[in-house]
PDB file of C-alpha atoms and ligand atoms in Angstrom:
ATOM      1  CA  UNK A   1       8.724 -18.556  14.084  1.00 72.00           C
ATOM      2  CA  UNK A   2       7.635 -16.702  17.228  1.00 83.00           C
ATOM      3  CA  UNK A   3       5.889 -13.341  16.964  1.00 85.00           C
ATOM      4  CA  UNK A   4       8.956 -11.610  18.390  1.00 86.00           C
ATOM      5  CA  UNK A   5      11.224 -13.286  15.833  1.00 85.00           C
ATOM      6  CA  UNK A   6       8.866 -12.260  13.041  1.00 88.00           C
ATOM      7  CA  UNK A   7       8.968  -8.626  14.212  1.00 91.00           C
ATOM      8  CA  UNK A   8      12.745  -8.711  14.520  1.00 91.00           C
ATOM      9  CA  UNK A   9      13.089 -10.059  10.991  1.00 91.00           C
ATOM     10  CA  UNK A  10      10.613  -7.487   9.681  1.00 92.00           C
ATOM     11  CA  UNK A  11      12.269  -4.479  11.305  1.00 94.00           C
ATOM     12  CA  UNK A  12      15.722  -5.581  10.167  1.00 94.00           C
ATOM     13  CA  UNK A  13      14.300  -6.085   6.677  1.00 91.00           C
ATOM     14  CA  UNK A  14      12.860  -2.549   6.769  1.00 92.00           C
ATOM     15  CA  UNK A  15      16.186  -1.084   7.886  1.00 94.00           C
ATOM     16  CA  UNK A  16      18.551  -3.009   5.648  1.00 92.00           C
ATOM     17  CA  UNK A  17      16.456  -2.684   2.458  1.00 89.00           C
ATOM     18  CA  UNK A  18      16.740   1.127   2.389  1.00 91.00           C
ATOM     19  CA  UNK A  19      17.573   2.356  -1.108  1.00 89.00           C
ATOM     20  CA  UNK A  20      18.845   5.852  -1.956  1.00 88.00           C
ATOM     21  CA  UNK A  21      15.885   6.339  -4.318  1.00 86.00           C
ATOM     22  CA  UNK A  22      12.493   5.107  -3.205  1.00 89.00           C
ATOM     23  CA  UNK A  23       8.911   6.149  -3.849  1.00 89.00           C
ATOM     24  CA  UNK A  24       6.143   6.354  -1.247  1.00 87.00           C
ATOM     25  CA  UNK A  25       2.628   4.927  -1.318  1.00 87.00           C
ATOM     26  CA  UNK A  26       1.008   7.943  -3.014  1.00 86.00           C
ATOM     27  CA  UNK A  27       3.638   8.127  -5.764  1.00 87.00           C
ATOM     28  CA  UNK A  28       3.277   4.391  -6.194  1.00 91.00           C
ATOM     29  CA  UNK A  29      -0.468   4.824  -6.621  1.00 91.00           C
ATOM     30  CA  UNK A  30       0.045   7.389  -9.412  1.00 90.00           C
ATOM     31  CA  UNK A  31       1.643   4.682 -11.559  1.00 92.00           C
ATOM     32  CA  UNK A  32      -0.442   1.808 -10.293  1.00 93.00           C
ATOM     33  CA  UNK A  33      -2.848   1.534 -13.226  1.00 96.00           C
ATOM     34  CA  UNK A  34      -0.067   1.671 -15.831  1.00 96.00           C
ATOM     35  CA  UNK A  35       1.878  -0.951 -13.896  1.00 97.00           C
ATOM     36  CA  UNK A  36      -1.189  -3.222 -13.672  1.00 97.00           C
ATOM     37  CA  UNK A  37      -1.799  -2.878 -17.426  1.00 97.00           C
ATOM     38  CA  UNK A  38       1.778  -3.965 -18.165  1.00 96.00           C
ATOM     39  CA  UNK A  39       1.429  -6.970 -15.863  1.00 95.00           C
ATOM     40  CA  UNK A  40      -1.890  -7.944 -17.438  1.00 95.00           C
ATOM     41  CA  UNK A  41      -0.677  -7.495 -21.019  1.00 95.00           C
ATOM     42  CA  UNK A  42       2.655  -9.165 -20.325  1.00 94.00           C
ATOM     43  CA  UNK A  43       4.492  -6.165 -21.795  1.00 94.00           C
ATOM     44  CA  UNK A  44       7.862  -5.170 -20.290  1.00 92.00           C
ATOM     45  CA  UNK A  45       7.627  -2.659 -17.454  1.00 91.00           C
ATOM     46  CA  UNK A  46       9.359   0.569 -18.584  1.00 90.00           C
ATOM     47  CA  UNK A  47      12.128   2.073 -16.446  1.00 87.00           C
ATOM     48  CA  UNK A  48      10.126   4.746 -14.552  1.00 82.00           C
ATOM     49  CA  UNK A  49       7.653   2.081 -13.411  1.00 90.00           C
ATOM     50  CA  UNK A  50      10.368  -0.169 -11.965  1.00 89.00           C
ATOM     51  CA  UNK A  51      10.207   1.937  -8.783  1.00 91.00           C
ATOM     52  CA  UNK A  52       6.632   0.689  -8.367  1.00 93.00           C
ATOM     53  CA  UNK A  53       7.921  -2.893  -8.376  1.00 91.00           C
ATOM     54  CA  UNK A  54      10.499  -2.207  -5.700  1.00 88.00           C
ATOM     55  CA  UNK A  55       7.959  -0.310  -3.589  1.00 91.00           C
ATOM     56  CA  UNK A  56       5.599  -3.282  -3.797  1.00 92.00           C
ATOM     57  CA  UNK A  57       8.327  -5.593  -2.505  1.00 88.00           C
ATOM     58  CA  UNK A  58       8.474  -3.503   0.653  1.00 85.00           C
ATOM     59  CA  UNK A  59       4.869  -2.399   1.086  1.00 88.00           C
ATOM     60  CA  UNK A  60       2.356  -5.127   1.869  1.00 87.00           C
ATOM     61  CA  UNK A  61      -0.503  -2.625   1.751  1.00 89.00           C
ATOM     62  CA  UNK A  62       0.124  -1.421  -1.800  1.00 92.00           C
ATOM     63  CA  UNK A  63       0.709  -5.053  -2.773  1.00 94.00           C
ATOM     64  CA  UNK A  64      -2.738  -5.927  -1.421  1.00 93.00           C
ATOM     65  CA  UNK A  65      -4.223  -3.086  -3.509  1.00 95.00           C
ATOM     66  CA  UNK A  66      -2.457  -4.323  -6.619  1.00 96.00           C
ATOM     67  CA  UNK A  67      -3.690  -7.885  -6.130  1.00 96.00           C
ATOM     68  CA  UNK A  68      -7.271  -6.657  -5.751  1.00 97.00           C
ATOM     69  CA  UNK A  69      -6.914  -4.428  -8.816  1.00 97.00           C
ATOM     70  CA  UNK A  70      -5.610  -7.294 -10.962  1.00 97.00           C
ATOM     71  CA  UNK A  71      -8.589  -9.371  -9.831  1.00 97.00           C
ATOM     72  CA  UNK A  72     -11.054  -6.537 -10.518  1.00 97.00           C
ATOM     73  CA  UNK A  73      -9.650  -6.184 -14.052  1.00 96.00           C
ATOM     74  CA  UNK A  74     -10.684  -9.770 -14.804  1.00 94.00           C
ATOM     75  CA  UNK A  75     -14.350  -8.817 -14.353  1.00 89.00           C
ATOM     76  CA  UNK A  76     -14.442  -7.290 -17.838  1.00 73.00           C
TER      77      UNK A  76
ATOM     78  CA  UNK B   1     -24.176  15.884 -35.181  1.00 46.00           C
ATOM     79  CA  UNK B   2     -22.490  13.863 -32.402  1.00 51.00           C
ATOM     80  CA  UNK B   3     -24.118  10.600 -31.346  1.00 55.00           C
ATOM     81  CA  UNK B   4     -26.419  10.790 -28.339  1.00 53.00           C
ATOM     82  CA  UNK B   5     -25.784   7.186 -27.239  1.00 59.00           C
ATOM     83  CA  UNK B   6     -23.006   4.678 -27.692  1.00 65.00           C
ATOM     84  CA  UNK B   7     -22.998   0.967 -28.394  1.00 57.00           C
ATOM     85  CA  UNK B   8     -21.546  -1.720 -26.154  1.00 58.00           C
ATOM     86  CA  UNK B   9     -19.474  -0.453 -23.182  1.00 56.00           C
ATOM     87  CA  UNK B  10     -16.669  -2.788 -24.308  1.00 62.00           C
ATOM     88  CA  UNK B  11     -16.216  -0.789 -27.488  1.00 74.00           C
ATOM     89  CA  UNK B  12     -15.803   2.511 -25.690  1.00 87.00           C
ATOM     90  CA  UNK B  13     -12.283   3.871 -26.126  1.00 94.00           C
ATOM     91  CA  UNK B  14     -10.348   5.698 -23.423  1.00 96.00           C
ATOM     92  CA  UNK B  15     -10.981   8.950 -25.266  1.00 95.00           C
ATOM     93  CA  UNK B  16     -14.720   8.166 -25.478  1.00 95.00           C
ATOM     94  CA  UNK B  17     -14.813   7.791 -21.708  1.00 96.00           C
ATOM     95  CA  UNK B  18     -13.125  11.150 -21.211  1.00 96.00           C
ATOM     96  CA  UNK B  19     -15.299  12.914 -23.776  1.00 95.00           C
ATOM     97  CA  UNK B  20     -18.556  11.458 -22.539  1.00 95.00           C
ATOM     98  CA  UNK B  21     -17.864  11.939 -18.833  1.00 95.00           C
ATOM     99  CA  UNK B  22     -16.870  15.543 -19.548  1.00 93.00           C
ATOM    100  CA  UNK B  23     -19.942  16.135 -21.729  1.00 92.00           C
ATOM    101  CA  UNK B  24     -23.484  16.895 -20.616  1.00 90.00           C
ATOM    102  CA  UNK B  25     -26.826  15.287 -21.364  1.00 92.00           C
ATOM    103  CA  UNK B  26     -27.563  11.685 -22.280  1.00 94.00           C
ATOM    104  CA  UNK B  27     -23.987  10.766 -23.305  1.00 91.00           C
ATOM    105  CA  UNK B  28     -22.717  11.723 -19.896  1.00 94.00           C
ATOM    106  CA  UNK B  29     -25.586   9.959 -18.131  1.00 95.00           C
ATOM    107  CA  UNK B  30     -24.958   6.786 -20.103  1.00 95.00           C
ATOM    108  CA  UNK B  31     -21.207   6.943 -19.428  1.00 96.00           C
ATOM    109  CA  UNK B  32     -21.801   7.422 -15.692  1.00 96.00           C
ATOM    110  CA  UNK B  33     -24.209   4.480 -15.575  1.00 96.00           C
ATOM    111  CA  UNK B  34     -21.801   2.240 -17.481  1.00 96.00           C
ATOM    112  CA  UNK B  35     -18.779   3.275 -15.462  1.00 97.00           C
ATOM    113  CA  UNK B  36     -20.660   2.657 -12.239  1.00 97.00           C
ATOM    114  CA  UNK B  37     -21.526  -0.853 -13.477  1.00 96.00           C
ATOM    115  CA  UNK B  38     -17.853  -1.467 -14.347  1.00 96.00           C
ATOM    116  CA  UNK B  39     -16.777  -0.342 -10.861  1.00 97.00           C
ATOM    117  CA  UNK B  40     -19.383  -2.500  -9.111  1.00 97.00           C
ATOM    118  CA  UNK B  41     -18.491  -5.577 -11.179  1.00 96.00           C
ATOM    119  CA  UNK B  42     -14.753  -5.110 -10.606  1.00 97.00           C
ATOM    120  CA  UNK B  43     -15.115  -4.530  -6.906  1.00 96.00           C
ATOM    121  CA  UNK B  44     -17.491  -7.473  -6.456  1.00 95.00           C
ATOM    122  CA  UNK B  45     -14.986  -9.716  -8.195  1.00 96.00           C
ATOM    123  CA  UNK B  46     -12.031  -8.622  -6.076  1.00 96.00           C
ATOM    124  CA  UNK B  47     -13.920  -8.530  -2.761  1.00 95.00           C
ATOM    125  CA  UNK B  48     -15.756 -11.791  -3.170  1.00 92.00           C
ATOM    126  CA  UNK B  49     -17.198 -11.987   0.304  1.00 90.00           C
ATOM    127  CA  UNK B  50     -19.271  -8.838  -0.321  1.00 92.00           C
ATOM    128  CA  UNK B  51     -22.353  -9.182  -2.559  1.00 90.00           C
ATOM    129  CA  UNK B  52     -22.893  -6.665  -5.390  1.00 89.00           C
ATOM    130  CA  UNK B  53     -25.654  -4.938  -3.467  1.00 91.00           C
ATOM    131  CA  UNK B  54     -23.708  -4.615  -0.191  1.00 94.00           C
ATOM    132  CA  UNK B  55     -23.261  -1.069   1.137  1.00 95.00           C
ATOM    133  CA  UNK B  56     -19.452  -1.377   0.911  1.00 96.00           C
ATOM    134  CA  UNK B  57     -19.568  -2.117  -2.824  1.00 97.00           C
ATOM    135  CA  UNK B  58     -22.376   0.305  -3.689  1.00 97.00           C
ATOM    136  CA  UNK B  59     -21.065   3.200  -1.591  1.00 97.00           C
ATOM    137  CA  UNK B  60     -17.467   2.718  -2.719  1.00 98.00           C
ATOM    138  CA  UNK B  61     -18.567   2.704  -6.369  1.00 98.00           C
ATOM    139  CA  UNK B  62     -20.560   5.895  -5.848  1.00 97.00           C
ATOM    140  CA  UNK B  63     -17.727   7.664  -3.970  1.00 98.00           C
ATOM    141  CA  UNK B  64     -15.185   6.547  -6.561  1.00 98.00           C
ATOM    142  CA  UNK B  65     -17.424   7.748  -9.401  1.00 97.00           C
ATOM    143  CA  UNK B  66     -17.454  11.248  -7.913  1.00 97.00           C
ATOM    144  CA  UNK B  67     -13.665  11.162  -7.453  1.00 97.00           C
ATOM    145  CA  UNK B  68     -13.063   9.908 -10.982  1.00 97.00           C
ATOM    146  CA  UNK B  69     -15.168  12.642 -12.561  1.00 96.00           C
ATOM    147  CA  UNK B  70     -13.554  15.355 -10.427  1.00 96.00           C
ATOM    148  CA  UNK B  71     -10.025  14.082 -11.144  1.00 95.00           C
ATOM    149  CA  UNK B  72     -10.509  13.273 -14.805  1.00 95.00           C
ATOM    150  CA  UNK B  73      -7.953  15.944 -15.777  1.00 94.00           C
ATOM    151  CA  UNK B  74      -5.283  14.003 -13.867  1.00 94.00           C
ATOM    152  CA  UNK B  75      -5.739  10.868 -15.995  1.00 95.00           C
ATOM    153  CA  UNK B  76      -2.517  10.828 -18.021  1.00 93.00           C
ATOM    154  CA  UNK B  77      -3.465   8.182 -20.536  1.00 94.00           C
ATOM    155  CA  UNK B  78      -0.550   5.887 -19.624  1.00 94.00           C
ATOM    156  CA  UNK B  79      -3.034   3.149 -18.693  1.00 96.00           C
ATOM    157  CA  UNK B  80      -6.453   2.039 -19.879  1.00 96.00           C
ATOM    158  CA  UNK B  81      -9.062   4.453 -18.552  1.00 97.00           C
ATOM    159  CA  UNK B  82     -10.971   1.587 -16.948  1.00 97.00           C
ATOM    160  CA  UNK B  83      -7.833   0.317 -15.162  1.00 97.00           C
ATOM    161  CA  UNK B  84      -7.286   3.810 -13.771  1.00 98.00           C
ATOM    162  CA  UNK B  85     -10.923   4.004 -12.628  1.00 98.00           C
ATOM    163  CA  UNK B  86     -10.721   0.553 -11.006  1.00 98.00           C
ATOM    164  CA  UNK B  87      -7.539   1.529  -9.154  1.00 97.00           C
ATOM    165  CA  UNK B  88      -9.488   4.388  -7.594  1.00 97.00           C
ATOM    166  CA  UNK B  89     -12.483   2.298  -6.550  1.00 98.00           C
ATOM    167  CA  UNK B  90     -10.203  -0.361  -5.012  1.00 97.00           C
ATOM    168  CA  UNK B  91      -8.424   2.259  -2.961  1.00 95.00           C
ATOM    169  CA  UNK B  92     -11.742   3.794  -1.826  1.00 96.00           C
ATOM    170  CA  UNK B  93     -13.113   0.410  -0.742  1.00 97.00           C
ATOM    171  CA  UNK B  94      -9.916  -0.714   0.983  1.00 95.00           C
ATOM    172  CA  UNK B  95      -9.627   2.594   2.832  1.00 94.00           C
ATOM    173  CA  UNK B  96     -13.171   2.156   4.086  1.00 95.00           C
ATOM    174  CA  UNK B  97     -12.537  -1.446   5.189  1.00 95.00           C
ATOM    175  CA  UNK B  98      -9.332  -0.432   6.959  1.00 94.00           C
ATOM    176  CA  UNK B  99     -11.054   2.553   8.582  1.00 94.00           C
ATOM    177  CA  UNK B 100     -13.825   0.326   9.938  1.00 94.00           C
ATOM    178  CA  UNK B 101     -11.360  -2.297  11.168  1.00 94.00           C
ATOM    179  CA  UNK B 102      -9.054   0.195  12.956  1.00 95.00           C
ATOM    180  CA  UNK B 103     -11.451   2.965  14.004  1.00 94.00           C
ATOM    181  CA  UNK B 104     -11.322   2.187  17.727  1.00 96.00           C
ATOM    182  CA  UNK B 105      -7.577   1.558  17.918  1.00 96.00           C
ATOM    183  CA  UNK B 106      -5.387   4.354  19.314  1.00 96.00           C
ATOM    184  CA  UNK B 107      -1.886   5.225  18.116  1.00 96.00           C
ATOM    185  CA  UNK B 108      -0.491   3.905  21.413  1.00 96.00           C
ATOM    186  CA  UNK B 109      -2.170   0.555  20.862  1.00 97.00           C
ATOM    187  CA  UNK B 110      -0.964   0.425  17.252  1.00 96.00           C
ATOM    188  CA  UNK B 111       2.568   1.187  18.383  1.00 96.00           C
ATOM    189  CA  UNK B 112       2.427  -1.290  21.259  1.00 95.00           C
ATOM    190  CA  UNK B 113       1.342  -4.071  18.885  1.00 95.00           C
ATOM    191  CA  UNK B 114       4.651  -3.760  17.050  1.00 94.00           C
ATOM    192  CA  UNK B 115       6.948  -3.355  20.037  1.00 95.00           C
ATOM    193  CA  UNK B 116       9.683  -5.962  20.339  1.00 92.00           C
ATOM    194  CA  UNK B 117       9.437  -7.140  23.967  1.00 88.00           C
ATOM    195  CA  UNK B 118      12.508  -7.411  26.176  1.00 83.00           C
ATOM    196  CA  UNK B 119      13.879 -10.912  26.812  1.00 73.00           C
ATOM    197  CA  UNK B 120      11.839 -12.748  29.451  1.00 67.00           C
ATOM    198  CA  UNK B 121      14.868 -13.528  31.587  1.00 58.00           C
ATOM    199  CA  UNK B 122      18.585 -12.875  31.463  1.00 54.00           C
ATOM    200  CA  UNK B 123      19.282 -16.586  31.376  1.00 53.00           C
ATOM    201  CA  UNK B 124      19.466 -17.441  27.703  1.00 51.00           C
ATOM    202  CA  UNK B 125      17.447 -20.559  26.789  1.00 53.00           C
ATOM    203  CA  UNK B 126      19.573 -23.155  25.070  1.00 53.00           C
ATOM    204  CA  UNK B 127      17.591 -23.073  21.838  1.00 52.00           C
ATOM    205  CA  UNK B 128      17.991 -19.314  21.310  1.00 59.00           C
ATOM    206  CA  UNK B 129      21.254 -18.430  19.665  1.00 78.00           C
ATOM    207  CA  UNK B 130      23.435 -16.057  21.610  1.00 84.00           C
ATOM    208  CA  UNK B 131      24.086 -14.016  18.496  1.00 86.00           C
ATOM    209  CA  UNK B 132      20.410 -13.699  17.768  1.00 87.00           C
ATOM    210  CA  UNK B 133      19.699 -12.289  21.220  1.00 88.00           C
ATOM    211  CA  UNK B 134      22.626  -9.872  20.777  1.00 90.00           C
ATOM    212  CA  UNK B 135      21.236  -8.698  17.467  1.00 92.00           C
ATOM    213  CA  UNK B 136      17.824  -8.279  19.055  1.00 92.00           C
ATOM    214  CA  UNK B 137      19.312  -6.047  21.745  1.00 93.00           C
ATOM    215  CA  UNK B 138      21.035  -3.887  19.124  1.00 95.00           C
ATOM    216  CA  UNK B 139      17.730  -3.462  17.273  1.00 95.00           C
ATOM    217  CA  UNK B 140      15.738  -2.797  20.454  1.00 95.00           C
ATOM    218  CA  UNK B 141      18.284  -0.196  21.532  1.00 95.00           C
ATOM    219  CA  UNK B 142      18.227   1.458  18.136  1.00 97.00           C
ATOM    220  CA  UNK B 143      14.412   1.665  18.198  1.00 97.00           C
ATOM    221  CA  UNK B 144      14.499   3.183  21.709  1.00 96.00           C
ATOM    222  CA  UNK B 145      17.396   5.589  21.278  1.00 96.00           C
ATOM    223  CA  UNK B 146      17.914   6.411  17.614  1.00 97.00           C
ATOM    224  CA  UNK B 147      14.351   7.146  16.517  1.00 98.00           C
ATOM    225  CA  UNK B 148      12.199  10.180  17.223  1.00 97.00           C
ATOM    226  CA  UNK B 149       8.976   9.327  19.101  1.00 97.00           C
ATOM    227  CA  UNK B 150       6.980   9.780  15.870  1.00 97.00           C
ATOM    228  CA  UNK B 151       9.343   7.545  13.895  1.00 98.00           C
ATOM    229  CA  UNK B 152       9.142   4.928  16.642  1.00 98.00           C
ATOM    230  CA  UNK B 153       5.336   4.965  16.741  1.00 97.00           C
ATOM    231  CA  UNK B 154       5.060   4.823  12.958  1.00 97.00           C
ATOM    232  CA  UNK B 155       7.554   1.981  12.543  1.00 97.00           C
ATOM    233  CA  UNK B 156       6.145  -0.057  15.426  1.00 97.00           C
ATOM    234  CA  UNK B 157       2.583   0.475  14.226  1.00 97.00           C
ATOM    235  CA  UNK B 158       3.626  -0.788  10.808  1.00 94.00           C
ATOM    236  CA  UNK B 159       5.358  -3.787  12.377  1.00 94.00           C
ATOM    237  CA  UNK B 160       2.151  -4.453  14.304  1.00 93.00           C
ATOM    238  CA  UNK B 161       0.242  -4.642  11.019  1.00 93.00           C
ATOM    239  CA  UNK B 162      -1.553  -1.271  10.969  1.00 95.00           C
ATOM    240  CA  UNK B 163      -2.222  -0.012   7.416  1.00 94.00           C
ATOM    241  CA  UNK B 164      -0.418   3.241   6.527  1.00 92.00           C
ATOM    242  CA  UNK B 165      -3.629   5.270   5.966  1.00 91.00           C
ATOM    243  CA  UNK B 166      -4.644   4.590   9.553  1.00 95.00           C
ATOM    244  CA  UNK B 167      -1.205   5.376  11.011  1.00 96.00           C
ATOM    245  CA  UNK B 168      -1.130   8.583   8.943  1.00 95.00           C
ATOM    246  CA  UNK B 169      -4.538   9.641  10.261  1.00 95.00           C
ATOM    247  CA  UNK B 170      -3.472   9.160  13.889  1.00 96.00           C
ATOM    248  CA  UNK B 171      -0.308  11.183  13.243  1.00 96.00           C
ATOM    249  CA  UNK B 172      -2.300  13.905  11.485  1.00 95.00           C
ATOM    250  CA  UNK B 173      -0.390  13.477   8.236  1.00 93.00           C
ATOM    251  CA  UNK B 174      -0.800  11.844   4.815  1.00 90.00           C
ATOM    252  CA  UNK B 175       0.460   8.574   3.432  1.00 87.00           C
ATOM    253  CA  UNK B 176       3.384  10.081   1.521  1.00 87.00           C
ATOM    254  CA  UNK B 177       4.622  12.128   4.481  1.00 91.00           C
ATOM    255  CA  UNK B 178       4.307   9.011   6.636  1.00 93.00           C
ATOM    256  CA  UNK B 179       6.420   7.115   4.128  1.00 92.00           C
ATOM    257  CA  UNK B 180       9.112   9.800   4.408  1.00 93.00           C
ATOM    258  CA  UNK B 181       8.947   9.654   8.227  1.00 96.00           C
ATOM    259  CA  UNK B 182       9.336   5.863   8.179  1.00 96.00           C
ATOM    260  CA  UNK B 183      12.065   6.069   5.524  1.00 95.00           C
ATOM    261  CA  UNK B 184      14.138   8.404   7.695  1.00 97.00           C
ATOM    262  CA  UNK B 185      13.608   6.057  10.648  1.00 97.00           C
ATOM    263  CA  UNK B 186      14.735   3.062   8.570  1.00 97.00           C
ATOM    264  CA  UNK B 187      17.909   4.955   7.606  1.00 97.00           C
ATOM    265  CA  UNK B 188      18.637   5.649  11.290  1.00 97.00           C
ATOM    266  CA  UNK B 189      18.047   2.023  12.261  1.00 97.00           C
ATOM    267  CA  UNK B 190      20.314   0.829   9.475  1.00 96.00           C
ATOM    268  CA  UNK B 191      23.079   3.188  10.577  1.00 96.00           C
ATOM    269  CA  UNK B 192      22.719   2.088  14.213  1.00 97.00           C
ATOM    270  CA  UNK B 193      22.896  -1.602  13.278  1.00 96.00           C
ATOM    271  CA  UNK B 194      25.988  -1.079  11.092  1.00 96.00           C
ATOM    272  CA  UNK B 195      27.562   1.126  13.775  1.00 96.00           C
ATOM    273  CA  UNK B 196      27.170  -1.710  16.281  1.00 95.00           C
ATOM    274  CA  UNK B 197      29.456  -3.769  14.061  1.00 95.00           C
ATOM    275  CA  UNK B 198      26.927  -5.942  12.239  1.00 94.00           C
ATOM    276  CA  UNK B 199      27.500  -6.499   8.530  1.00 92.00           C
ATOM    277  CA  UNK B 200      24.652  -7.371   6.167  1.00 90.00           C
ATOM    278  CA  UNK B 201      26.091 -10.862   5.616  1.00 91.00           C
ATOM    279  CA  UNK B 202      26.445 -11.483   9.317  1.00 91.00           C
ATOM    280  CA  UNK B 203      22.827 -10.420   9.941  1.00 91.00           C
ATOM    281  CA  UNK B 204      21.574 -12.646   7.143  1.00 88.00           C
ATOM    282  CA  UNK B 205      23.461 -15.583   8.619  1.00 88.00           C
ATOM    283  CA  UNK B 206      21.998 -15.028  12.083  1.00 87.00           C
ATOM    284  CA  UNK B 207      18.449 -14.533  10.800  1.00 84.00           C
ATOM    285  CA  UNK B 208      18.690 -17.677   8.704  1.00 82.00           C
ATOM    286  CA  UNK B 209      19.853 -19.569  11.771  1.00 75.00           C
ATOM    287  CA  UNK B 210      23.373 -20.232  10.488  1.00 59.00           C
TER     288      UNK B 210
HETATM  289 ZN1  LIG C 301       2.849   1.431  -0.269  1.00 89.80          ZN
END
């Protein structure tokens, strides 16, 4: 895929994935630790934290933070 | 009389962390030392290319420690205390790495990196679908005409791979306000694309090359 095609796909993805209720990066961060604990423990993610999951699908930067956090948690 | 030291760090409960970090004297000193070690170990594991004693790891752990102690009242107890503390040190370290990587890049350059260029020539190459180039024109038009200059810069900078903290800094705002700015821009783009007669199914078909 050319760089232009990749940008076109990305911007259309950004536009068409708009949901009526979304959270931003800072709100996502507020629930980050709880979300990571649920992932690590394999416990079901409760309803209010589902918004974190859908934010992560759209936000590569928060996703990168989550991946690093999950790795850091293994150090214990 | 309360204990003046604790046993293994592993046995420390979330409440012990809060109590000890909020206390004074040796308990607090021990808790700070142990928490710092936890932050350094976690960070070194997630950022493998940096050794434990690198300035990035050491400085991030120190900065995060200060933040954690000052924000301890905001810990809600819906996660392990250590997970919460690690989430803060990760964000501190990543912010620093992103700041260093992007410090000399202007908003114009960030925005330019994500601009979708116009077609090279009017003559459509045989291997580019006609519909795809039509869709691209709709999107390019929408970016030019339906967004405010700030929305356009923010969305293009994001498309060009700039992290949100850095875009927010250039726009003189914070990450949440930036998210709202981009969200409103996404809504406008969506409306413009639908208004031009493209359905979601049709778009999916074109993007998947069908
Ligand atoms: Zn985010």
